[in-house]
Amino acid sequence: MKFTFALPHMMELDAMMQPWEMAVTGADQTRMARRAEELGFDMIAVPEHIVMPREHVDLSGGHWLHSTIAQAYLAGATERITLNSCVTILPLQHPLVTAKALATADWLSGGRMMVTFGVGWLQREFELLGVPFRKRGRIADEYLAAIIELWTQDEPSFAGQFVSFEDVVFEPKPIQQPHPPIWIGGDSDAALRRAARFASGWFTFLTKPEDIAARVDFITSQPEYDGRPFDVMHGLGTNRVGEGHVPTGDRSAWPGMSAAELIDRIGALHEHGVTYTSVPIPPVRGVEEYLDYSQWVMEEIAPNVP
């Protein structure tokens, strides 16, 4: 099992945030990312929204980063840890620009970029950016194919409904070969079919832990899946929030578990096919207490799980 470090104040989600996190600054996050790397965490994942309609702020907050820019910054502040997103909203961003941004960050970081793409769910956000919400799945599939073409081909060309290019040069290519790992976020059948076709990992959201194994079987049973190694990320705090960022009221998903409880829960996730997890921020009073807790997780929990 690999561990993702939950970096405070990446968003202001009512269902998942404690009051002290509101005071965490970018400088604090930089120091915490470096400490997470020292402690042996494997990954930091950055959530994203481009713009939040005011009517959603009570549940979702207004504080969201651009995932790729934040990943690139955190890569520059660290030396080893992998930087992912959770998720990058693919249909809202032109694939030529997205491919260039991620390739740039991968090249500069020596090959430490990953990306989790999702199709988005907030219709008003699409309207504000002039992207047709009902076509977002088709747009995402086309954009994904175009990005992979740019990353992997010496003479890339693509002809689609939403993006086309030919007679272009795209350099530098990413360091990682054949390209940086692509994961897919989301729980619908369409998202999982997209993962089977394009991805090497799945970032769960609404799927319950006991249903993960069946959903992984669904992915690997698709004709597009070619047997490639496949990762699954499920954080222990994921089920605290439901569709539309509504709190679920699932008290068992709240943090503060004992070592034995954490080891048992993570072991169960492993049996369901999960390869990455995160331990949510427990009831602490600030950055230093959270870093102390994170050290405890890596010393007492990580060595005792599969």
Tab-separated table of C-alpha atoms in Angstrom:
chain	number	residue	atom	x	y	z
A	1	MET	CA	0.000	0.000	0.000
A	2	LYS	CA	1.251	3.455	-0.902
A	3	PHE	CA	0.293	6.569	1.045
A	4	THR	CA	-0.968	9.909	-0.231
A	5	PHE	CA	-0.367	12.933	1.981
A	6	ALA	CA	-3.525	14.970	2.593
A	7	LEU	CA	-2.265	18.534	2.258
A	8	PRO	CA	-4.468	20.956	4.257
A	9	HIS	CA	-6.300	23.869	2.654
A	10	MET	CA	-6.215	22.593	-0.905
A	11	MET	CA	-9.952	23.321	-0.833
A	12	GLU	CA	-12.525	24.570	1.662
A	13	LEU	CA	-14.971	21.684	1.533
A	14	ASP	CA	-17.473	21.883	4.378
A	15	ALA	CA	-17.731	18.092	4.721
A	16	MET	CA	-14.001	17.536	5.177
A	17	MET	CA	-12.373	20.638	6.672
A	18	GLN	CA	-11.501	21.742	10.204
A	19	PRO	CA	-11.464	25.458	11.122
A	20	TRP	CA	-7.685	25.669	11.680
A	21	GLU	CA	-7.029	24.637	8.084
A	22	MET	CA	-8.405	27.972	6.862
A	23	ALA	CA	-5.269	29.665	8.185
A	24	VAL	CA	-2.844	27.349	6.331
A	25	THR	CA	-0.915	29.394	3.743
A	26	GLY	CA	0.934	28.455	0.599
A	27	ALA	CA	4.190	28.773	2.513
A	28	ASP	CA	2.839	26.333	5.109
A	29	GLN	CA	1.863	23.918	2.353
A	30	THR	CA	5.343	24.104	0.857
A	31	ARG	CA	6.936	23.237	4.199
A	32	MET	CA	4.432	20.440	4.774
A	33	ALA	CA	5.044	18.949	1.337
A	34	ARG	CA	8.764	18.814	2.049
A	35	ARG	CA	8.111	17.180	5.411
A	36	ALA	CA	5.748	14.655	3.810
A	37	GLU	CA	8.547	13.696	1.437
A	38	GLU	CA	10.982	13.317	4.347
A	39	LEU	CA	8.506	11.059	6.139
A	40	GLY	CA	8.192	8.752	3.133
A	41	PHE	CA	4.785	9.609	1.721
A	42	ASP	CA	4.451	8.552	-1.897
A	43	MET	CA	2.155	11.142	-3.413
A	44	ILE	CA	0.411	14.479	-3.038
A	45	ALA	CA	-2.798	14.962	-5.039
A	46	VAL	CA	-4.242	18.389	-5.870
A	47	PRO	CA	-8.007	18.942	-6.297
A	48	GLU	CA	-9.309	21.419	-8.856
A	49	HIS	CA	-12.164	23.660	-9.878
A	50	ILE	CA	-11.652	26.578	-12.229
A	51	VAL	CA	-14.504	28.746	-10.992
A	52	MET	CA	-17.122	28.092	-8.315
A	53	PRO	CA	-20.642	29.475	-8.780
A	54	ARG	CA	-21.717	31.387	-5.704
A	55	GLU	CA	-24.703	29.124	-5.089
A	56	HIS	CA	-22.313	26.199	-4.461
A	57	VAL	CA	-19.930	27.974	-2.097
A	58	ASP	CA	-21.685	26.916	1.123
A	59	LEU	CA	-20.882	23.247	0.408
A	60	SER	CA	-17.869	23.466	-1.902
A	61	GLY	CA	-16.096	26.652	-0.829
A	62	GLY	CA	-14.468	29.045	-3.237
A	63	HIS	CA	-10.817	28.132	-2.639
A	64	TRP	CA	-9.597	25.801	-5.400
A	65	LEU	CA	-6.217	25.631	-7.105
A	66	HIS	CA	-5.362	24.952	-10.722
A	67	SER	CA	-4.111	21.405	-10.340
A	68	THR	CA	-1.284	21.379	-12.883
A	69	ILE	CA	0.191	24.687	-11.749
A	70	ALA	CA	0.088	23.562	-8.114
A	71	GLN	CA	1.659	20.208	-9.013
A	72	ALA	CA	4.483	21.928	-10.851
A	73	TYR	CA	5.124	24.276	-7.929
A	74	LEU	CA	5.169	21.423	-5.395
A	75	ALA	CA	7.492	19.430	-7.632
A	76	GLY	CA	9.899	22.358	-7.607
A	77	ALA	CA	9.766	22.483	-3.814
A	78	THR	CA	10.526	18.747	-3.405
A	79	GLU	CA	12.852	16.124	-4.857
A	80	ARG	CA	11.189	12.688	-4.799
A	81	ILE	CA	7.491	12.667	-4.082
A	82	THR	CA	5.021	12.132	-6.949
A	83	LEU	CA	2.502	14.880	-7.773
A	84	ASN	CA	-0.983	13.922	-8.936
A	85	SER	CA	-4.354	15.659	-9.265
A	86	CYS	CA	-7.761	14.707	-7.915
A	87	VAL	CA	-9.092	15.664	-10.356
A	88	THR	CA	-8.101	17.798	-13.334
A	89	ILE	CA	-11.337	18.713	-15.129
A	90	LEU	CA	-10.295	17.766	-18.643
A	91	PRO	CA	-13.152	19.120	-20.819
A	92	LEU	CA	-12.640	22.645	-19.466
A	93	GLN	CA	-9.065	22.959	-20.739
A	94	HIS	CA	-7.700	22.784	-24.277
A	95	PRO	CA	-5.732	19.555	-24.744
A	96	LEU	CA	-2.778	21.236	-26.467
A	97	VAL	CA	-2.316	23.502	-23.452
A	98	THR	CA	-2.948	20.708	-20.932
A	99	ALA	CA	-0.498	18.384	-22.682
A	100	LYS	CA	2.142	21.125	-22.786
A	101	ALA	CA	1.703	22.079	-19.128
A	102	LEU	CA	1.995	18.507	-17.863
A	103	ALA	CA	4.888	17.657	-20.197
A	104	THR	CA	6.723	20.799	-19.042
A	105	ALA	CA	6.248	19.928	-15.389
A	106	ASP	CA	7.277	16.307	-15.962
A	107	TRP	CA	10.401	17.354	-17.857
A	108	LEU	CA	11.461	19.918	-15.245
A	109	SER	CA	10.759	17.588	-12.307
A	110	GLY	CA	12.661	14.642	-13.735
A	111	GLY	CA	9.526	12.595	-14.290
A	112	ARG	CA	7.332	13.062	-11.197
A	113	MET	CA	4.014	14.110	-12.747
A	114	MET	CA	0.816	12.113	-12.770
A	115	VAL	CA	-2.667	13.296	-13.661
A	116	THR	CA	-6.146	12.153	-12.727
A	117	PHE	CA	-8.646	13.338	-15.309
A	118	GLY	CA	-12.362	13.731	-14.669
A	119	VAL	CA	-15.224	15.014	-16.773
A	120	GLY	CA	-16.636	17.344	-14.109
A	121	TRP	CA	-20.097	17.546	-12.572
A	122	LEU	CA	-20.882	21.220	-12.017
A	123	GLN	CA	-22.955	22.384	-14.986
A	124	ARG	CA	-22.733	26.099	-14.193
A	125	GLU	CA	-18.915	25.913	-14.241
A	126	PHE	CA	-19.107	24.584	-17.805
A	127	GLU	CA	-21.533	27.310	-18.819
A	128	LEU	CA	-19.230	30.010	-17.459
A	129	LEU	CA	-16.354	28.618	-19.533
A	130	GLY	CA	-18.432	28.113	-22.671
A	131	VAL	CA	-18.077	24.314	-22.764
A	132	PRO	CA	-21.135	22.156	-23.573
A	133	PHE	CA	-21.901	20.216	-20.406
A	134	ARG	CA	-23.866	17.438	-22.148
A	135	LYS	CA	-20.941	16.692	-24.445
A	136	ARG	CA	-18.288	16.578	-21.729
A	137	GLY	CA	-17.731	12.811	-21.919
A	138	ARG	CA	-17.181	12.868	-25.677
A	139	ILE	CA	-14.929	15.892	-25.309
A	140	ALA	CA	-12.882	14.152	-22.610
A	141	ASP	CA	-12.375	10.997	-24.675
A	142	GLU	CA	-11.199	13.020	-27.652
A	143	TYR	CA	-8.952	15.237	-25.540
A	144	LEU	CA	-7.365	12.207	-23.884
A	145	ALA	CA	-6.551	10.616	-27.221
A	146	ALA	CA	-5.103	13.906	-28.469
A	147	ILE	CA	-2.932	14.389	-25.370
A	148	ILE	CA	-1.496	10.879	-25.653
A	149	GLU	CA	-0.799	11.500	-29.355
A	150	LEU	CA	1.135	14.667	-28.493
A	151	TRP	CA	3.095	12.975	-25.726
A	152	THR	CA	4.079	9.840	-27.632
A	153	GLN	CA	4.430	10.603	-31.349
A	154	ASP	CA	7.343	12.280	-33.099
A	155	GLU	CA	4.995	13.708	-35.733
A	156	PRO	CA	1.686	14.067	-33.866
A	157	SER	CA	-1.552	14.559	-35.750
A	158	PHE	CA	-5.181	14.299	-34.755
A	159	ALA	CA	-8.492	14.889	-36.467
A	160	GLY	CA	-11.553	15.086	-34.244
A	161	GLN	CA	-14.779	16.950	-33.707
A	162	PHE	CA	-13.417	19.050	-30.833
A	163	VAL	CA	-9.678	19.272	-31.571
A	164	SER	CA	-7.546	18.783	-34.658
A	165	PHE	CA	-3.874	19.342	-35.479
A	166	GLU	CA	-1.245	18.256	-38.001
A	167	ASP	CA	2.208	19.349	-39.164
A	168	VAL	CA	3.178	20.364	-35.636
A	169	VAL	CA	6.168	19.849	-33.381
A	170	PHE	CA	5.509	19.107	-29.716
A	171	GLU	CA	8.626	19.234	-27.537
A	172	PRO	CA	9.793	18.531	-24.959
A	173	LYS	CA	8.161	15.178	-24.532
A	174	PRO	CA	7.537	14.059	-20.956
A	175	ILE	CA	10.410	12.284	-19.221
A	176	GLN	CA	8.248	9.298	-18.281
A	177	GLN	CA	7.693	6.727	-20.982
A	178	PRO	CA	5.465	6.150	-22.762
A	179	HIS	CA	3.943	9.134	-20.898
A	180	PRO	CA	3.105	10.279	-17.340
A	181	PRO	CA	0.617	7.974	-15.613
A	182	ILE	CA	-2.989	8.846	-16.354
A	183	TRP	CA	-5.686	7.968	-13.844
A	184	ILE	CA	-9.406	8.511	-14.193
A	185	GLY	CA	-11.599	9.943	-11.448
A	186	GLY	CA	-15.270	9.143	-11.110
A	187	ASP	CA	-17.558	6.218	-10.434
A	188	SER	CA	-19.900	5.896	-13.404
A	189	ASP	CA	-19.699	3.081	-15.925
A	190	ALA	CA	-18.574	5.644	-18.512
A	191	ALA	CA	-15.691	6.756	-16.271
A	192	LEU	CA	-14.588	3.169	-15.712
A	193	ARG	CA	-14.744	2.385	-19.422
A	194	ARG	CA	-12.590	5.482	-19.965
A	195	ALA	CA	-10.127	4.126	-17.394
A	196	ALA	CA	-9.995	0.782	-19.193
A	197	ARG	CA	-9.214	2.520	-22.475
A	198	PHE	CA	-6.746	5.202	-21.428
A	199	ALA	CA	-5.575	4.836	-17.841
A	200	SER	CA	-3.314	2.988	-15.448
A	201	GLY	CA	-5.314	3.927	-12.360
A	202	TRP	CA	-8.674	4.865	-10.907
A	203	PHE	CA	-9.340	7.547	-8.262
A	204	THR	CA	-12.549	6.542	-6.483
A	205	PHE	CA	-15.034	9.027	-5.096
A	206	LEU	CA	-18.584	7.808	-4.428
A	207	THR	CA	-17.843	4.077	-4.612
A	208	LYS	CA	-18.092	2.315	-1.254
A	209	PRO	CA	-15.034	0.286	-0.201
A	210	GLU	CA	-16.913	-3.007	-0.349
A	211	ASP	CA	-17.871	-2.318	-3.974
A	212	ILE	CA	-14.374	-1.452	-5.230
A	213	ALA	CA	-13.334	-4.986	-6.188
A	214	ALA	CA	-16.390	-5.457	-8.393
A	215	ARG	CA	-15.786	-2.128	-10.090
A	216	VAL	CA	-12.145	-3.010	-10.745
A	217	ASP	CA	-13.381	-6.262	-12.291
A	218	PHE	CA	-15.638	-4.142	-14.498
A	219	ILE	CA	-12.615	-2.120	-15.664
A	220	THR	CA	-10.434	-5.124	-16.395
A	221	SER	CA	-13.270	-6.917	-18.229
A	222	GLN	CA	-13.547	-4.161	-20.843
A	223	PRO	CA	-12.220	-5.042	-24.315
A	224	GLU	CA	-9.980	-1.932	-24.275
A	225	TYR	CA	-8.109	-3.088	-21.175
A	226	ASP	CA	-4.844	-4.716	-22.254
A	227	GLY	CA	-3.604	-6.153	-18.969
A	228	ARG	CA	-1.473	-3.147	-18.015
A	229	PRO	CA	-0.682	-2.682	-14.268
A	230	PHE	CA	-3.546	-0.801	-12.649
A	231	ASP	CA	-3.661	1.256	-9.441
A	232	VAL	CA	-6.671	2.162	-7.310
A	233	MET	CA	-6.769	5.123	-4.906
A	234	HIS	CA	-9.311	5.277	-2.068
A	235	GLY	CA	-8.803	7.631	0.851
A	236	LEU	CA	-10.215	6.734	4.250
A	237	GLY	CA	-12.045	10.052	4.425
A	238	THR	CA	-13.596	9.811	0.963
A	239	ASN	CA	-16.974	8.620	2.156
A	240	ARG	CA	-17.457	11.691	4.339
A	241	VAL	CA	-18.677	13.573	1.258
A	242	GLY	CA	-21.307	12.633	-1.280
A	243	GLU	CA	-22.464	13.794	-4.680
A	244	GLY	CA	-22.423	17.560	-5.039
A	245	HIS	CA	-20.108	17.766	-1.971
A	246	VAL	CA	-23.003	17.125	0.406
A	247	PRO	CA	-21.788	15.685	3.766
A	248	THR	CA	-22.815	12.046	4.086
A	249	GLY	CA	-23.079	11.872	7.873
A	250	ASP	CA	-21.006	8.688	7.789
A	251	ARG	CA	-19.341	9.015	11.164
A	252	SER	CA	-17.266	5.869	10.585
A	253	ALA	CA	-15.455	7.783	7.846
A	254	TRP	CA	-14.306	10.540	10.200
A	255	PRO	CA	-10.669	10.496	11.353
A	256	GLY	CA	-9.227	9.790	14.763
A	257	MET	CA	-9.047	5.987	14.621
A	258	SER	CA	-6.625	3.938	16.695
A	259	ALA	CA	-3.622	2.223	15.130
A	260	ALA	CA	-5.427	-1.112	15.183
A	261	GLU	CA	-8.504	0.379	13.513
A	262	LEU	CA	-6.442	2.077	10.817
A	263	ILE	CA	-4.443	-1.057	10.088
A	264	ASP	CA	-7.660	-3.077	9.867
A	265	ARG	CA	-9.364	-0.559	7.559
A	266	ILE	CA	-6.341	-0.242	5.267
A	267	GLY	CA	-5.908	-3.996	5.177
A	268	ALA	CA	-9.525	-4.353	4.082
A	269	LEU	CA	-8.971	-1.794	1.326
A	270	HIS	CA	-5.975	-3.788	0.132
A	271	GLU	CA	-8.144	-6.898	-0.097
A	272	HIS	CA	-10.582	-4.941	-2.268
A	273	GLY	CA	-7.783	-4.040	-4.698
A	274	VAL	CA	-6.777	-0.608	-3.404
A	275	THR	CA	-3.086	0.248	-3.914
A	276	TYR	CA	-3.033	3.888	-2.681
A	277	THR	CA	-4.771	5.365	0.337
A	278	SER	CA	-4.703	8.413	2.559
A	279	VAL	CA	-5.380	8.849	6.252
A	280	PRO	CA	-7.570	11.933	6.691
A	281	ILE	CA	-6.569	14.824	8.894
A	282	PRO	CA	-7.596	13.944	12.450
A	283	PRO	CA	-8.949	16.339	15.099
A	284	VAL	CA	-5.770	18.363	15.714
A	285	ARG	CA	-5.165	22.032	16.437
A	286	GLY	CA	-2.773	23.048	13.716
A	287	VAL	CA	0.062	22.325	11.333
A	288	GLU	CA	2.593	21.034	13.850
A	289	GLU	CA	0.172	18.574	15.451
A	290	TYR	CA	-0.838	17.336	12.026
A	291	LEU	CA	2.791	16.792	11.014
A	292	ASP	CA	3.356	14.882	14.260
A	293	TYR	CA	0.335	12.739	13.445
A	294	SER	CA	1.624	12.175	9.907
A	295	GLN	CA	4.932	10.964	11.324
A	296	TRP	CA	3.003	8.545	13.553
A	297	VAL	CA	1.125	7.228	10.497
A	298	MET	CA	4.328	6.521	8.594
A	299	GLU	CA	6.095	4.982	11.585
A	300	GLU	CA	3.276	2.958	13.149
A	301	ILE	CA	0.735	2.324	10.392
A	302	ALA	CA	2.537	2.129	7.049
A	303	PRO	CA	4.977	-0.659	8.063
A	304	ASN	CA	2.084	-2.798	9.327
A	305	VAL	CA	-0.157	-2.861	6.258
A	306	PRO	CA	0.286	-4.902	3.067
